[in-house]
PDB file of C-alpha atoms in Angstrom:
ATOM      1  CA  UNK A   1       5.050  -6.496   8.051  1.00  0.00           C
ATOM      2  CA  UNK A   2       2.409  -4.619  10.029  1.00  0.00           C
ATOM      3  CA  UNK A   3       0.113  -3.065   7.436  1.00  0.00           C
ATOM      4  CA  UNK A   4      -3.396  -4.109   6.318  1.00  0.00           C
ATOM      5  CA  UNK A   5      -2.002  -6.906   4.172  1.00  0.00           C
ATOM      6  CA  UNK A   6      -0.651  -8.791   7.139  1.00  0.00           C
ATOM      7  CA  UNK A   7       1.371  -8.826  10.326  1.00  0.00           C
ATOM      8  CA  UNK A   8       4.334 -10.889  11.359  1.00  0.00           C
ATOM      9  CA  UNK A   9       1.998 -13.800  12.117  1.00  0.00           C
ATOM     10  CA  UNK A  10      -1.065 -13.126   9.955  1.00  0.00           C
ATOM     11  CA  UNK A  11      -1.605 -12.876   6.205  1.00  0.00           C
ATOM     12  CA  UNK A  12      -5.046 -11.602   5.177  1.00  0.00           C
ATOM     13  CA  UNK A  13      -5.922 -13.496   2.012  1.00  0.00           C
ATOM     14  CA  UNK A  14      -8.354 -10.831   0.779  1.00  0.00           C
ATOM     15  CA  UNK A  15      -5.748  -8.059   1.126  1.00  0.00           C
ATOM     16  CA  UNK A  16      -2.279  -9.552   0.805  1.00  0.00           C
ATOM     17  CA  UNK A  17      -0.085  -8.851  -2.197  1.00  0.00           C
ATOM     18  CA  UNK A  18       1.707 -11.622  -4.051  1.00  0.00           C
ATOM     19  CA  UNK A  19       4.875 -11.327  -1.965  1.00  0.00           C
ATOM     20  CA  UNK A  20       2.963 -11.782   1.299  1.00  0.00           C
ATOM     21  CA  UNK A  21       1.012 -14.738  -0.101  1.00  0.00           C
ATOM     22  CA  UNK A  22       4.185 -16.457  -1.304  1.00  0.00           C
ATOM     23  CA  UNK A  23       5.569 -16.348   2.235  1.00  0.00           C
ATOM     24  CA  UNK A  24       2.883 -18.889   3.159  1.00  0.00           C
ATOM     25  CA  UNK A  25       4.117 -22.465   2.908  1.00  0.00           C
ATOM     26  CA  UNK A  26       3.032 -24.140  -0.326  1.00  0.00           C
ATOM     27  CA  UNK A  27       2.015 -20.944  -2.144  1.00  0.00           C
ATOM     28  CA  UNK A  28       4.016 -20.349  -5.298  1.00  0.00           C
ATOM     29  CA  UNK A  29       3.774 -17.421  -7.698  1.00  0.00           C
ATOM     30  CA  UNK A  30       1.021 -19.019  -9.795  1.00  0.00           C
ATOM     31  CA  UNK A  31      -1.125 -19.899  -6.780  1.00  0.00           C
ATOM     32  CA  UNK A  32      -0.625 -16.425  -5.315  1.00  0.00           C
ATOM     33  CA  UNK A  33      -1.777 -14.872  -8.596  1.00  0.00           C
ATOM     34  CA  UNK A  34      -4.801 -17.200  -8.738  1.00  0.00           C
ATOM     35  CA  UNK A  35      -5.744 -16.339  -5.154  1.00  0.00           C
ATOM     36  CA  UNK A  36      -5.615 -12.627  -5.931  1.00  0.00           C
ATOM     37  CA  UNK A  37      -7.752 -13.063  -9.058  1.00  0.00           C
ATOM     38  CA  UNK A  38     -10.355 -15.196  -7.241  1.00  0.00           C
ATOM     39  CA  UNK A  39     -11.043 -12.625  -4.501  1.00  0.00           C
ATOM     40  CA  UNK A  40     -13.089 -11.902  -2.515  1.00  0.00           C
ATOM     41  CA  UNK A  41     -13.266 -14.888  -0.193  1.00  0.00           C
ATOM     42  CA  UNK A  42     -16.248 -14.712   2.155  1.00  0.00           C
ATOM     43  CA  UNK A  43     -15.794 -18.205   3.586  1.00  0.00           C
ATOM     44  CA  UNK A  44     -12.887 -20.632   3.724  1.00  0.00           C
ATOM     45  CA  UNK A  45     -14.657 -22.918   1.258  1.00  0.00           C
ATOM     46  CA  UNK A  46     -14.467 -20.095  -1.334  1.00  0.00           C
ATOM     47  CA  UNK A  47     -10.749 -20.851  -1.646  1.00  0.00           C
ATOM     48  CA  UNK A  48     -11.635 -24.122  -3.350  1.00  0.00           C
ATOM     49  CA  UNK A  49     -12.449 -22.054  -6.467  1.00  0.00           C
ATOM     50  CA  UNK A  50      -8.682 -21.744  -6.920  1.00  0.00           C
ATOM     51  CA  UNK A  51      -7.118 -24.630  -8.819  1.00  0.00           C
ATOM     52  CA  UNK A  52      -4.968 -26.747  -6.546  1.00  0.00           C
ATOM     53  CA  UNK A  53      -6.560 -25.530  -3.323  1.00  0.00           C
ATOM     54  CA  UNK A  54      -8.343 -28.308  -1.464  1.00  0.00           C
ATOM     55  CA  UNK A  55      -9.343 -28.766   2.173  1.00  0.00           C
ATOM     56  CA  UNK A  56      -5.844 -29.903   3.133  1.00  0.00           C
ATOM     57  CA  UNK A  57      -4.350 -26.716   1.662  1.00  0.00           C
ATOM     58  CA  UNK A  58      -6.993 -24.619   3.435  1.00  0.00           C
ATOM     59  CA  UNK A  59      -6.130 -26.285   6.748  1.00  0.00           C
ATOM     60  CA  UNK A  60      -2.420 -25.630   6.123  1.00  0.00           C
ATOM     61  CA  UNK A  61      -3.141 -21.947   5.376  1.00  0.00           C
ATOM     62  CA  UNK A  62      -5.100 -21.599   8.606  1.00  0.00           C
ATOM     63  CA  UNK A  63      -2.270 -23.263  10.548  1.00  0.00           C
ATOM     64  CA  UNK A  64       0.239 -20.897   8.929  1.00  0.00           C
ATOM     65  CA  UNK A  65      -1.663 -17.866  10.252  1.00  0.00           C
ATOM     66  CA  UNK A  66      -3.734 -16.942   7.202  1.00  0.00           C
ATOM     67  CA  UNK A  67      -7.028 -15.110   7.742  1.00  0.00           C
ATOM     68  CA  UNK A  68      -9.777 -14.135   5.331  1.00  0.00           C
ATOM     69  CA  UNK A  69     -10.902 -10.789   6.712  1.00  0.00           C
ATOM     70  CA  UNK A  70      -9.214  -7.604   7.711  1.00  0.00           C
ATOM     71  CA  UNK A  71      -7.078  -6.787  10.720  1.00  0.00           C
ATOM     72  CA  UNK A  72      -8.892  -5.517  13.788  1.00  0.00           C
ATOM     73  CA  UNK A  73      -8.564  -1.781  14.199  1.00  0.00           C
ATOM     74  CA  UNK A  74      -9.749   0.942  16.499  1.00  0.00           C
ATOM     75  CA  UNK A  75      -8.619   2.622  19.681  1.00  0.00           C
ATOM     76  CA  UNK A  76      -9.798   0.000  22.179  1.00  0.00           C
ATOM     77  CA  UNK A  77      -7.496  -2.939  22.448  1.00  0.00           C
ATOM     78  CA  UNK A  78      -5.200  -1.661  19.722  1.00  0.00           C
ATOM     79  CA  UNK A  79      -1.557  -2.367  20.550  1.00  0.00           C
ATOM     80  CA  UNK A  80       0.051   0.654  22.146  1.00  0.00           C
ATOM     81  CA  UNK A  81      -3.249   2.439  22.758  1.00  0.00           C
ATOM     82  CA  UNK A  82      -3.378   1.805  26.478  1.00  0.00           C
ATOM     83  CA  UNK A  83      -7.063   1.056  25.990  1.00  0.00           C
ATOM     84  CA  UNK A  84      -8.874  -2.045  27.062  1.00  0.00           C
ATOM     85  CA  UNK A  85     -12.309  -3.256  26.175  1.00  0.00           C
ATOM     86  CA  UNK A  86     -12.757  -4.375  29.774  1.00  0.00           C
ATOM     87  CA  UNK A  87     -11.917  -1.124  31.499  1.00  0.00           C
ATOM     88  CA  UNK A  88     -14.929   1.058  32.313  1.00  0.00           C
ATOM     89  CA  UNK A  89     -13.000   4.268  31.690  1.00  0.00           C
ATOM     90  CA  UNK A  90     -11.649   3.154  28.333  1.00  0.00           C
ATOM     91  CA  UNK A  91      -8.435   4.785  27.233  1.00  0.00           C
ATOM     92  CA  UNK A  92      -7.691   7.531  29.724  1.00  0.00           C
ATOM     93  CA  UNK A  93      -4.201   8.149  28.430  1.00  0.00           C
ATOM     94  CA  UNK A  94      -2.614   6.150  31.199  1.00  0.00           C
ATOM     95  CA  UNK A  95       0.225   3.780  30.427  1.00  0.00           C
TER      96      UNK A  95
END
């Protein structure tokens, strides 16, 4: 999956649908629903508002590739753009 809800390695907890959340280890349908209803999460500790989510579960989510925010976007450094934040010319259309 490569949309705003997650990538192959990342699930964005503030954006992911129930299916994406359930792919995380230890997240069942009920927990996925509770996570969606408790949004937004501004800090990892906000997840503790969800019943059954403690610091151990938060650590497991982080280890599984979960993130709170949104995927990085923009032309510089975006996969396939050819751009690089470190190049003075930016994206000059060169491969």
